[in-house]
Amino acid sequence: MDVNLCRLPKENIIMPKFQVPLAGFMRHLFSTDSAAIQSKQPERQNGRKQKCLKEAGVFCLKENLMDKSRKQNYNTLKIFFASKIEKKENNMRGQKIRAKLQALLLAACMGVCSLQVTTASATEEKPKSVDIVFTHDTHSHLNSFRTVVDGENVEAGGFARIKTVIDEKKEENPDTLVVDGGDFSMGTLFQTVYEEEASELRMLGYLGYDATTFGNHEFDYRSKGLAQMLDTAAASGDTVPSLLVCNVDWSEMNDERQLLKDAFDHYGVKDYEVIEKGGVKIALLGVFGKDSLSCAPTCALEFKDPIEAVKETVAAIKEKEDVDMIVCLSHSGTSEDPKKSEDELLAKAVPELDVIISGHTHTTLEEPIIEGNTAIVSAGEYGINVGSMHLSQNAEGRWEVEDYNLIPIRPDIEADEATQEKIDAFEANIDDTYLKQFGYTASEVLCENDYEFASVDDLYTKHTEHNLGDIMAD
């Protein structure tokens, strides 16, 4: 029968009435000097016998003063008490041995219990965690450029510097998730080789992005341009990110939609995918927002309601997949007007989402918008900043943002040389395939002036005539 000594109640354990150091106790219990022990036994036994005889009222008298009768009685009593003493001594020895064994077993039990507690503490699982690096609305800004940030003219952005940041993050945690929220194209001369080179998508793959989604500007070159770009990227042999969008409506087809459907299939566009990062299973899905569609007049596709499509996709993920986290790459955006803040409305309607990477509105969120258990994040436009966040899983299985920051991409970050060489190769193709016919090069400065033109923000916030608009119109 197995007995768990660690669980015995105190009253069932007989403790010895003496305390000795453990080392001395072990030596005493298992001493091999038996001759020394035996040599002391007669002396101890005689002492005990005399003590017991005295307690019984028996006194030793000189033999020459005893008569024969008393001598016989004395011998009878002596034999009687000797047997009693021997039995008592045996009981005492048994009790001492049992006490010693119990003390030893108790010490061993305490050691085992302590070991069990230590082992349990050592093997206690840490909460799961995830690191995410993200961008959106980079708009073909592969090279660094000069712009105004917080009223200061600075050099910002550039995929070569972003590569350095991603590499540093992956050095800290090789399982860092890297994602993009769409509108990776249109905005610089790299868009001129959109169809022939697919430089933006291929560079995202080179930087190590896991996934992205479609923005409205991916449709600027119409269905044919987008289809050709996807075919070019798929056939390049380069590593490219997953492309995810869950709300395309393929129920009614025509030639343009079939062209795009074939290109989507060739590239491998999906509603969602599941990837594992550091033992955490993450479901990634993409969605195309309502305002994005209104800003894509050349788009030939029909789209389902974003919220309803995300609900259906999340339900399918819950049914078919065993995941720890759900991340939505949304090209919908946020707004100060609650009724127009699509990604906030999405978070409220689909609370199962853990993170929303929010693109389209070029918003810079210094802190995440927390809606229930969903974190909505945005890093701004053109790769001026790269978003970084660290999340940990709580006891309820939901995720909490423990660290969040926007990393400014500035000249103090060293540009990765190999990345810049790849960008330069794409830029050379711009000259050969597009600008050469006009007699220009990509690095050529066309003019300089002393005018301070209206900023992009001015165009949105100040509804008046701007000098930048005047020079473009003239």
CSV table of C-alpha atoms in Angstrom, one decimal:
chain,number,residue,atom,x,y,z
A,1,MET,CA,0.0,0.0,0.0
A,2,ASP,CA,1.4,3.4,-1.0
A,3,VAL,CA,1.4,6.0,1.7
A,4,ASN,CA,2.0,9.7,1.0
A,5,LEU,CA,3.9,10.7,4.1
A,6,CYS,CA,3.6,14.4,3.1
A,7,ARG,CA,-0.1,14.2,3.6
A,8,LEU,CA,-0.2,12.4,7.1
A,9,PRO,CA,-1.8,14.5,9.8
A,10,LYS,CA,0.5,15.6,12.6
A,11,GLU,CA,-1.2,13.4,15.2
A,12,ASN,CA,-0.2,10.3,13.3
A,13,ILE,CA,3.5,11.1,13.4
A,14,ILE,CA,5.3,10.3,16.7
A,15,MET,CA,8.1,12.8,17.1
A,16,PRO,CA,11.1,12.0,19.2
A,17,LYS,CA,11.5,14.0,22.4
A,18,PHE,CA,15.1,15.0,21.6
A,19,GLN,CA,16.7,17.2,19.0
A,20,VAL,CA,20.1,16.5,17.4
A,21,PRO,CA,21.8,17.7,14.3
A,22,LEU,CA,20.7,15.7,11.2
A,23,ALA,CA,24.3,14.5,10.5
A,24,GLY,CA,24.8,13.4,14.1
A,25,PHE,CA,21.4,11.7,14.1
A,26,MET,CA,22.3,9.7,11.0
A,27,ARG,CA,25.6,8.7,12.4
A,28,HIS,CA,23.9,7.6,15.6
A,29,LEU,CA,21.3,5.6,13.8
A,30,PHE,CA,23.5,3.8,11.4
A,31,SER,CA,26.7,3.6,13.5
A,32,THR,CA,28.9,0.5,12.6
A,33,ASP,CA,30.7,0.6,15.9
A,34,SER,CA,28.6,-2.3,17.3
A,35,ALA,CA,31.2,-3.5,19.8
A,36,ALA,CA,31.2,-0.1,21.5
A,37,ILE,CA,27.4,-0.1,21.7
A,38,GLN,CA,27.4,-3.7,23.1
A,39,SER,CA,30.1,-2.9,25.7
A,40,LYS,CA,27.9,-0.2,27.2
A,41,GLN,CA,24.7,-2.2,27.3
A,42,PRO,CA,25.4,-4.4,30.5
A,43,GLU,CA,26.3,-1.3,32.4
A,44,ARG,CA,23.1,0.5,31.3
A,45,GLN,CA,21.0,-2.6,31.9
A,46,ASN,CA,22.4,-3.2,35.5
A,47,GLY,CA,21.7,0.5,36.2
A,48,ARG,CA,18.1,0.2,35.0
A,49,LYS,CA,17.6,-3.1,36.9
A,50,GLN,CA,18.8,-1.6,40.2
A,51,LYS,CA,16.7,1.4,39.7
A,52,CYS,CA,13.6,-0.7,38.9
A,53,LEU,CA,14.3,-3.0,41.9
A,54,LYS,CA,14.5,0.0,44.2
A,55,GLU,CA,11.3,1.4,42.9
A,56,ALA,CA,9.6,-1.9,43.6
A,57,GLY,CA,10.7,-1.9,47.2
A,58,VAL,CA,13.4,-4.6,46.8
A,59,PHE,CA,16.6,-4.0,48.7
A,60,CYS,CA,19.7,-5.9,48.4
A,61,LEU,CA,20.8,-7.5,51.7
A,62,LYS,CA,24.0,-9.3,52.4
A,63,GLU,CA,23.7,-13.0,51.8
A,64,ASN,CA,25.1,-13.9,55.2
A,65,LEU,CA,22.1,-12.1,56.9
A,66,MET,CA,19.4,-13.8,54.9
A,67,ASP,CA,17.9,-17.0,55.9
A,68,LYS,CA,17.2,-19.7,53.3
A,69,SER,CA,13.5,-18.8,53.0
A,70,ARG,CA,14.1,-15.1,52.4
A,71,LYS,CA,16.9,-16.0,50.0
A,72,GLN,CA,14.5,-18.1,47.9
A,73,ASN,CA,11.9,-15.3,48.0
A,74,TYR,CA,14.5,-12.8,47.0
A,75,ASN,CA,15.7,-15.0,44.0
A,76,THR,CA,12.0,-15.4,42.9
A,77,LEU,CA,11.4,-11.7,43.0
A,78,LYS,CA,14.7,-11.1,41.3
A,79,ILE,CA,13.8,-13.4,38.4
A,80,PHE,CA,10.3,-11.9,38.2
A,81,PHE,CA,11.5,-8.3,38.1
A,82,ALA,CA,14.3,-9.3,35.7
A,83,SER,CA,11.8,-10.6,33.2
A,84,LYS,CA,9.7,-7.4,33.6
A,85,ILE,CA,12.7,-5.2,33.2
A,86,GLU,CA,13.8,-7.1,30.1
A,87,LYS,CA,10.3,-6.7,28.6
A,88,LYS,CA,10.3,-3.0,29.4
A,89,GLU,CA,13.7,-2.5,27.9
A,90,ASN,CA,12.6,-4.2,24.7
A,91,ASN,CA,9.6,-1.9,24.5
A,92,MET,CA,11.8,1.1,25.1
A,93,ARG,CA,14.3,0.0,22.5
A,94,GLY,CA,11.4,-0.6,20.0
A,95,GLN,CA,9.9,2.8,20.8
A,96,LYS,CA,13.3,4.5,20.2
A,97,ILE,CA,13.9,2.7,17.0
A,98,ARG,CA,10.4,3.6,15.8
A,99,ALA,CA,10.9,7.2,16.8
A,100,LYS,CA,14.2,7.4,15.0
A,101,LEU,CA,12.7,5.8,11.8
A,102,GLN,CA,9.7,8.2,12.0
A,103,ALA,CA,12.0,11.2,12.4
A,104,LEU,CA,14.1,10.1,9.5
A,105,LEU,CA,11.0,9.5,7.3
A,106,LEU,CA,9.5,12.8,8.3
A,107,ALA,CA,12.8,14.6,7.4
A,108,ALA,CA,12.8,12.7,4.0
A,109,CYS,CA,9.1,13.6,3.5
A,110,MET,CA,9.8,17.3,4.2
A,111,GLY,CA,12.6,17.2,1.7
A,112,VAL,CA,10.4,15.6,-0.9
A,113,CYS,CA,7.6,18.1,-0.3
A,114,SER,CA,10.1,21.0,-0.5
A,115,LEU,CA,11.4,19.5,-3.8
A,116,GLN,CA,7.9,19.2,-5.1
A,117,VAL,CA,7.2,22.9,-4.3
A,118,THR,CA,10.4,24.0,-5.9
A,119,THR,CA,9.8,21.9,-9.0
A,120,ALA,CA,6.2,23.2,-9.3
A,121,SER,CA,7.5,26.8,-9.0
A,122,ALA,CA,10.3,26.2,-11.6
A,123,THR,CA,7.9,24.5,-14.1
A,124,GLU,CA,5.1,27.0,-13.7
A,125,GLU,CA,4.2,28.2,-17.2
A,126,LYS,CA,4.8,31.8,-18.0
A,127,PRO,CA,1.9,33.6,-19.8
A,128,LYS,CA,2.0,33.5,-23.6
A,129,SER,CA,3.3,36.6,-25.3
A,130,VAL,CA,3.5,38.1,-28.8
A,131,ASP,CA,5.6,40.9,-30.4
A,132,ILE,CA,4.1,42.7,-33.4
A,133,VAL,CA,5.8,45.1,-35.8
A,134,PHE,CA,3.5,46.9,-38.2
A,135,THR,CA,3.1,49.5,-40.9
A,136,HIS,CA,0.4,50.7,-43.3
A,137,ASP,CA,0.0,53.2,-46.1
A,138,THR,CA,3.6,53.2,-47.2
A,139,HIS,CA,2.6,54.2,-50.7
A,140,SER,CA,5.7,53.1,-52.7
A,141,HIS,CA,8.0,55.0,-50.4
A,142,LEU,CA,10.9,52.6,-50.6
A,143,ASN,CA,13.5,55.3,-50.3
A,144,SER,CA,13.9,57.8,-47.5
A,145,PHE,CA,12.6,61.3,-48.3
A,146,ARG,CA,12.3,64.7,-46.8
A,147,THR,CA,9.1,65.8,-45.2
A,148,VAL,CA,7.7,68.0,-42.4
A,149,VAL,CA,7.1,66.2,-39.1
A,150,ASP,CA,5.8,68.3,-36.1
A,151,GLY,CA,6.8,71.5,-38.0
A,152,GLU,CA,10.4,70.4,-38.6
A,153,ASN,CA,11.8,69.5,-42.0
A,154,VAL,CA,13.4,66.0,-41.6
A,155,GLU,CA,14.6,63.1,-43.6
A,156,ALA,CA,12.3,60.1,-42.8
A,157,GLY,CA,11.3,56.6,-43.8
A,158,GLY,CA,13.1,54.3,-46.2
A,159,PHE,CA,12.8,50.5,-46.4
A,160,ALA,CA,16.6,50.1,-45.8
A,161,ARG,CA,16.2,51.6,-42.3
A,162,ILE,CA,12.9,49.8,-41.7
A,163,LYS,CA,14.8,46.6,-42.4
A,164,THR,CA,17.3,47.5,-39.7
A,165,VAL,CA,14.5,48.0,-37.2
A,166,ILE,CA,12.8,44.7,-38.1
A,167,ASP,CA,16.1,42.8,-37.8
A,168,GLU,CA,16.8,44.3,-34.4
A,169,LYS,CA,13.3,43.3,-33.2
A,170,LYS,CA,13.8,39.8,-34.6
A,171,GLU,CA,17.1,39.6,-32.8
A,172,GLU,CA,15.3,40.3,-29.6
A,173,ASN,CA,12.5,37.9,-30.5
A,174,PRO,CA,12.9,35.7,-33.6
A,175,ASP,CA,9.2,35.0,-33.5
A,176,THR,CA,8.1,38.7,-34.0
A,177,LEU,CA,5.1,39.0,-36.2
A,178,VAL,CA,5.5,41.6,-39.0
A,179,VAL,CA,2.4,42.8,-40.8
A,180,ASP,CA,1.1,45.7,-43.0
A,181,GLY,CA,-2.3,47.3,-43.3
A,182,GLY,CA,-2.5,47.9,-47.1
A,183,ASP,CA,-1.9,50.7,-49.6
A,184,PHE,CA,1.7,49.6,-50.1
A,185,SER,CA,1.7,51.0,-53.6
A,186,MET,CA,1.2,54.4,-55.5
A,187,GLY,CA,2.9,57.5,-54.3
A,188,THR,CA,6.4,57.6,-55.8
A,189,LEU,CA,8.1,56.8,-59.1
A,190,PHE,CA,8.2,53.1,-58.1
A,191,GLN,CA,4.6,52.9,-59.0
A,192,THR,CA,5.6,53.4,-62.6
A,193,VAL,CA,7.0,49.8,-62.7
A,194,TYR,CA,4.1,48.5,-60.6
A,195,GLU,CA,3.0,45.9,-63.2
A,196,GLU,CA,6.4,45.0,-64.5
A,197,GLU,CA,8.4,44.7,-61.2
A,198,ALA,CA,5.9,44.6,-58.3
A,199,SER,CA,8.7,46.2,-56.4
A,200,GLU,CA,6.6,47.2,-53.4
A,201,LEU,CA,5.2,43.7,-52.7
A,202,ARG,CA,8.5,42.1,-53.3
A,203,MET,CA,10.3,44.5,-51.0
A,204,LEU,CA,7.8,43.8,-48.2
A,205,GLY,CA,8.7,40.1,-48.6
A,206,TYR,CA,12.4,41.0,-48.5
A,207,LEU,CA,12.0,42.9,-45.3
A,208,GLY,CA,10.3,39.8,-43.7
A,209,TYR,CA,6.6,40.8,-43.6
A,210,ASP,CA,4.3,37.9,-42.8
A,211,ALA,CA,1.2,39.4,-44.4
A,212,THR,CA,-0.5,42.4,-45.8
A,213,THR,CA,-3.9,43.3,-47.3
A,214,PHE,CA,-5.3,45.4,-50.2
A,215,GLY,CA,-5.8,49.1,-50.0
A,216,ASN,CA,-7.8,51.2,-52.4
A,217,HIS,CA,-4.7,52.4,-54.2
A,218,GLU,CA,-3.8,48.8,-55.2
A,219,PHE,CA,-6.6,49.2,-57.8
A,220,ASP,CA,-5.3,52.5,-59.3
A,221,TYR,CA,-4.1,50.7,-62.4
A,222,ARG,CA,-7.4,49.0,-62.8
A,223,SER,CA,-8.1,45.3,-62.8
A,224,LYS,CA,-5.5,44.6,-65.5
A,225,GLY,CA,-2.7,46.5,-63.7
A,226,LEU,CA,-3.5,44.7,-60.3
A,227,ALA,CA,-3.7,41.3,-61.9
A,228,GLN,CA,-0.4,41.8,-63.8
A,229,MET,CA,1.3,43.0,-60.6
A,230,LEU,CA,0.1,39.9,-58.7
A,231,ASP,CA,1.3,37.6,-61.4
A,232,THR,CA,4.7,39.4,-61.6
A,233,ALA,CA,5.2,39.0,-57.8
A,234,ALA,CA,4.1,35.4,-57.8
A,235,ALA,CA,6.4,34.5,-60.7
A,236,SER,CA,9.4,36.5,-59.4
A,237,GLY,CA,10.7,33.6,-57.2
A,238,ASP,CA,11.1,36.1,-54.3
A,239,THR,CA,9.6,35.6,-50.9
A,240,VAL,CA,6.4,37.6,-50.8
A,241,PRO,CA,4.0,38.2,-47.9
A,242,SER,CA,0.6,36.6,-47.7
A,243,LEU,CA,-2.3,38.7,-49.1
A,244,LEU,CA,-5.5,38.5,-47.1
A,245,VAL,CA,-9.0,39.9,-47.7
A,246,CYS,CA,-12.2,38.2,-46.5
A,247,ASN,CA,-14.9,40.3,-48.0
A,248,VAL,CA,-14.6,40.1,-51.8
A,249,ASP,CA,-18.0,39.1,-53.2
A,250,TRP,CA,-17.4,36.6,-56.1
A,251,SER,CA,-21.1,35.7,-56.5
A,252,GLU,CA,-21.5,37.6,-59.7
A,253,MET,CA,-18.7,37.3,-62.3
A,254,ASN,CA,-17.7,39.1,-65.5
A,255,ASP,CA,-14.4,39.2,-67.5
A,256,GLU,CA,-12.7,41.8,-65.2
A,257,ARG,CA,-13.6,39.9,-62.0
A,258,GLN,CA,-12.5,36.6,-63.5
A,259,LEU,CA,-9.2,38.2,-64.5
A,260,LEU,CA,-8.7,39.3,-60.9
A,261,LYS,CA,-10.0,35.9,-59.5
A,262,ASP,CA,-7.4,34.1,-61.6
A,263,ALA,CA,-4.6,36.5,-60.4
A,264,PHE,CA,-5.8,36.1,-56.8
A,265,ASP,CA,-5.6,32.4,-57.1
A,266,HIS,CA,-2.2,32.5,-58.8
A,267,TYR,CA,-0.8,34.6,-56.0
A,268,GLY,CA,-2.6,32.7,-53.2
A,269,VAL,CA,-4.9,35.4,-51.8
A,270,LYS,CA,-6.9,34.0,-48.9
A,271,ASP,CA,-9.6,35.2,-46.4
A,272,TYR,CA,-7.4,34.3,-43.5
A,273,GLU,CA,-4.4,32.2,-42.5
A,274,VAL,CA,-3.0,30.7,-39.3
A,275,ILE,CA,0.6,31.1,-38.4
A,276,GLU,CA,2.5,30.1,-35.2
A,277,LYS,CA,4.9,32.5,-33.5
A,278,GLY,CA,6.7,31.3,-30.4
A,279,GLY,CA,4.1,28.6,-29.6
A,280,VAL,CA,1.3,31.1,-30.1
A,281,LYS,CA,-1.2,30.3,-32.9
A,282,ILE,CA,-2.3,33.5,-34.6
A,283,ALA,CA,-5.2,33.8,-37.1
A,284,LEU,CA,-4.6,36.7,-39.5
A,285,LEU,CA,-7.4,38.0,-41.7
A,286,GLY,CA,-7.8,41.0,-44.0
A,287,VAL,CA,-10.7,43.3,-44.7
A,288,PHE,CA,-11.5,46.1,-47.2
A,289,GLY,CA,-13.4,49.0,-45.7
A,290,LYS,CA,-16.4,50.9,-47.0
A,291,ASP,CA,-14.6,54.2,-47.4
A,292,SER,CA,-11.8,52.4,-49.2
A,293,LEU,CA,-14.2,51.2,-51.8
A,294,SER,CA,-15.6,54.7,-52.2
A,295,CYS,CA,-12.0,55.8,-52.8
A,296,ALA,CA,-11.4,53.2,-55.5
A,297,PRO,CA,-13.4,54.2,-58.5
A,298,THR,CA,-11.4,52.0,-60.8
A,299,CYS,CA,-12.1,48.8,-58.7
A,300,ALA,CA,-14.2,46.3,-60.6
A,301,LEU,CA,-14.9,44.1,-57.6
A,302,GLU,CA,-17.9,43.9,-55.3
A,303,PHE,CA,-17.4,43.7,-51.6
A,304,LYS,CA,-19.5,42.3,-48.7
A,305,ASP,CA,-20.2,44.4,-45.7
A,306,PRO,CA,-16.9,44.5,-43.8
A,307,ILE,CA,-18.4,43.8,-40.4
A,308,GLU,CA,-20.6,41.0,-41.5
A,309,ALA,CA,-17.7,39.4,-43.5
A,310,VAL,CA,-15.4,39.6,-40.5
A,311,LYS,CA,-18.0,38.1,-38.2
A,312,GLU,CA,-18.4,35.1,-40.7
A,313,THR,CA,-14.6,34.7,-41.0
A,314,VAL,CA,-14.1,34.8,-37.2
A,315,ALA,CA,-16.8,32.2,-36.8
A,316,ALA,CA,-15.1,30.0,-39.3
A,317,ILE,CA,-11.8,30.4,-37.5
A,318,LYS,CA,-13.4,29.5,-34.2
A,319,GLU,CA,-15.0,26.4,-35.7
A,320,LYS,CA,-12.1,25.1,-37.8
A,321,GLU,CA,-9.0,26.3,-36.1
A,322,ASP,CA,-7.4,26.2,-32.6
A,323,VAL,CA,-5.9,29.6,-32.2
A,324,ASP,CA,-4.7,31.8,-29.3
A,325,MET,CA,-5.0,35.2,-31.0
A,326,ILE,CA,-7.0,36.8,-33.9
A,327,VAL,CA,-5.4,39.8,-35.7
A,328,CYS,CA,-7.3,41.8,-38.4
A,329,LEU,CA,-5.4,43.7,-41.1
A,330,SER,CA,-8.0,46.4,-41.9
A,331,HIS,CA,-7.9,49.0,-44.6
A,332,SER,CA,-10.8,50.8,-43.1
A,333,GLY,CA,-9.4,53.4,-40.7
A,334,THR,CA,-10.5,55.4,-37.7
A,335,SER,CA,-12.1,58.9,-37.4
A,336,GLU,CA,-12.8,61.4,-34.8
A,337,ASP,CA,-16.4,61.0,-35.8
A,338,PRO,CA,-17.6,57.9,-34.0
A,339,LYS,CA,-20.1,57.1,-36.7
A,340,LYS,CA,-17.4,57.1,-39.4
A,341,SER,CA,-14.7,55.4,-37.3
A,342,GLU,CA,-14.9,52.1,-39.1
A,343,ASP,CA,-12.4,50.1,-37.2
A,344,GLU,CA,-13.8,51.2,-33.8
A,345,LEU,CA,-17.2,50.0,-35.1
A,346,LEU,CA,-15.6,46.8,-36.2
A,347,ALA,CA,-14.1,46.2,-32.8
A,348,LYS,CA,-17.4,46.7,-31.1
A,349,ALA,CA,-19.3,44.4,-33.5
A,350,VAL,CA,-16.7,41.6,-33.4
A,351,PRO,CA,-15.3,41.5,-29.9
A,352,GLU,CA,-13.4,38.3,-30.6
A,353,LEU,CA,-10.7,40.3,-32.5
A,354,ASP,CA,-7.6,40.8,-30.4
A,355,VAL,CA,-5.8,43.4,-32.6
A,356,ILE,CA,-6.8,45.6,-35.5
A,357,ILE,CA,-3.9,47.0,-37.6
A,358,SER,CA,-5.8,50.0,-38.9
A,359,GLY,CA,-4.8,51.5,-42.3
A,360,HIS,CA,-6.4,53.8,-44.9
A,361,THR,CA,-6.9,57.0,-42.8
A,362,HIS,CA,-3.1,57.5,-42.4
A,363,THR,CA,-3.8,57.9,-38.6
A,364,THR,CA,-0.9,58.1,-36.2
A,365,LEU,CA,-2.0,56.7,-32.8
A,366,GLU,CA,0.5,57.4,-30.0
A,367,GLU,CA,-1.5,55.0,-27.8
A,368,PRO,CA,-3.7,52.1,-28.9
A,369,ILE,CA,-7.5,52.6,-29.0
A,370,ILE,CA,-8.8,49.9,-26.6
A,371,GLU,CA,-12.4,48.8,-27.4
A,372,GLY,CA,-13.4,46.0,-25.0
A,373,ASN,CA,-10.6,43.5,-25.4
A,374,THR,CA,-9.5,44.7,-28.8
A,375,ALA,CA,-6.5,47.0,-29.4
A,376,ILE,CA,-6.7,49.2,-32.5
A,377,VAL,CA,-3.3,50.5,-33.6
A,378,SER,CA,-1.9,52.8,-36.4
A,379,ALA,CA,1.6,54.1,-37.1
A,380,GLY,CA,1.0,56.8,-39.7
A,381,GLU,CA,1.9,57.1,-43.4
A,382,TYR,CA,4.9,56.5,-45.7
A,383,GLY,CA,7.0,54.5,-43.3
A,384,ILE,CA,7.8,57.7,-41.3
A,385,ASN,CA,7.2,55.5,-38.2
A,386,VAL,CA,7.1,51.8,-37.5
A,387,GLY,CA,4.7,50.5,-34.9
A,388,SER,CA,5.9,48.0,-32.3
A,389,MET,CA,3.8,46.3,-29.6
A,390,HIS,CA,4.2,43.6,-27.0
A,391,LEU,CA,1.1,41.7,-25.8
A,392,SER,CA,0.6,39.0,-23.1
A,393,GLN,CA,-2.2,36.6,-22.6
A,394,ASN,CA,-4.2,36.9,-19.4
A,395,ALA,CA,-6.0,34.2,-17.3
A,396,GLU,CA,-9.2,34.6,-19.4
A,397,GLY,CA,-7.3,33.9,-22.6
A,398,ARG,CA,-7.5,37.5,-23.9
A,399,TRP,CA,-4.5,39.7,-24.7
A,400,GLU,CA,-3.3,42.9,-23.0
A,401,VAL,CA,-0.9,45.5,-24.5
A,402,GLU,CA,2.1,45.7,-22.2
A,403,ASP,CA,4.2,47.8,-24.4
A,404,TYR,CA,3.5,50.0,-27.4
A,405,ASN,CA,5.6,52.6,-29.2
A,406,LEU,CA,6.1,54.2,-32.6
A,407,ILE,CA,9.7,54.1,-33.8
A,408,PRO,CA,10.6,57.1,-35.8
A,409,ILE,CA,12.5,56.1,-39.0
A,410,ARG,CA,15.3,58.8,-39.1
A,411,PRO,CA,18.9,59.0,-40.2
A,412,ASP,CA,20.1,57.9,-36.7
A,413,ILE,CA,19.0,54.4,-37.8
A,414,GLU,CA,21.6,52.8,-40.0
A,415,ALA,CA,20.3,51.7,-43.4
A,416,ASP,CA,20.8,48.1,-44.3
A,417,GLU,CA,23.1,48.1,-47.3
A,418,ALA,CA,21.8,44.9,-49.0
A,419,THR,CA,18.2,46.3,-48.8
A,420,GLN,CA,19.3,49.6,-50.3
A,421,GLU,CA,21.1,47.8,-53.2
A,422,LYS,CA,17.9,45.9,-54.0
A,423,ILE,CA,15.9,49.2,-54.0
A,424,ASP,CA,18.5,50.8,-56.2
A,425,ALA,CA,18.2,47.9,-58.7
A,426,PHE,CA,14.4,48.6,-58.9
A,427,GLU,CA,15.1,52.3,-59.3
A,428,ALA,CA,17.4,51.6,-62.2
A,429,ASN,CA,14.5,49.8,-63.9
A,430,ILE,CA,12.4,53.0,-63.5
A,431,ASP,CA,14.9,54.9,-65.6
A,432,ASP,CA,15.1,52.2,-68.3
A,433,THR,CA,11.5,51.3,-68.7
A,434,TYR,CA,9.7,54.6,-68.0
A,435,LEU,CA,11.7,57.8,-67.5
A,436,LYS,CA,14.1,57.3,-70.4
A,437,GLN,CA,11.3,58.1,-72.9
A,438,PHE,CA,11.0,61.6,-71.3
A,439,GLY,CA,14.7,62.1,-71.0
A,440,TYR,CA,14.7,62.1,-67.2
A,441,THR,CA,16.2,60.0,-64.4
A,442,ALA,CA,14.7,59.1,-61.0
A,443,SER,CA,17.4,61.0,-59.1
A,444,GLU,CA,17.2,64.2,-61.2
A,445,VAL,CA,16.1,67.4,-59.5
A,446,LEU,CA,13.7,69.2,-61.8
A,447,CYS,CA,13.5,72.6,-60.1
A,448,GLU,CA,14.1,74.5,-56.8
A,449,ASN,CA,12.2,77.4,-55.4
A,450,ASP,CA,11.9,79.5,-52.2
A,451,TYR,CA,8.2,79.0,-51.8
A,452,GLU,CA,6.8,77.3,-48.8
A,453,PHE,CA,4.1,75.1,-50.2
A,454,ALA,CA,1.0,74.0,-48.3
A,455,SER,CA,1.5,70.6,-46.6
A,456,VAL,CA,-0.6,67.5,-47.2
A,457,ASP,CA,-2.3,68.1,-43.9
A,458,ASP,CA,-3.2,71.7,-45.0
A,459,LEU,CA,-5.0,70.2,-47.9
A,460,TYR,CA,-7.2,68.2,-45.6
A,461,THR,CA,-7.7,70.7,-42.7
A,462,LYS,CA,-7.7,74.1,-44.4
A,463,HIS,CA,-10.5,74.3,-47.0
A,464,THR,CA,-9.2,77.2,-49.0
A,465,GLU,CA,-7.1,78.0,-52.1
A,466,HIS,CA,-3.6,76.6,-51.7
A,467,ASN,CA,-0.4,77.7,-53.6
A,468,LEU,CA,0.4,74.0,-54.2
A,469,GLY,CA,-2.9,73.6,-56.0
A,470,ASP,CA,-2.3,76.8,-58.0
A,471,ILE,CA,1.1,75.7,-59.3
A,472,MET,CA,-0.4,72.3,-60.3
A,473,ALA,CA,-3.3,73.9,-62.0
A,474,ASP,CA,-1.1,76.4,-63.9
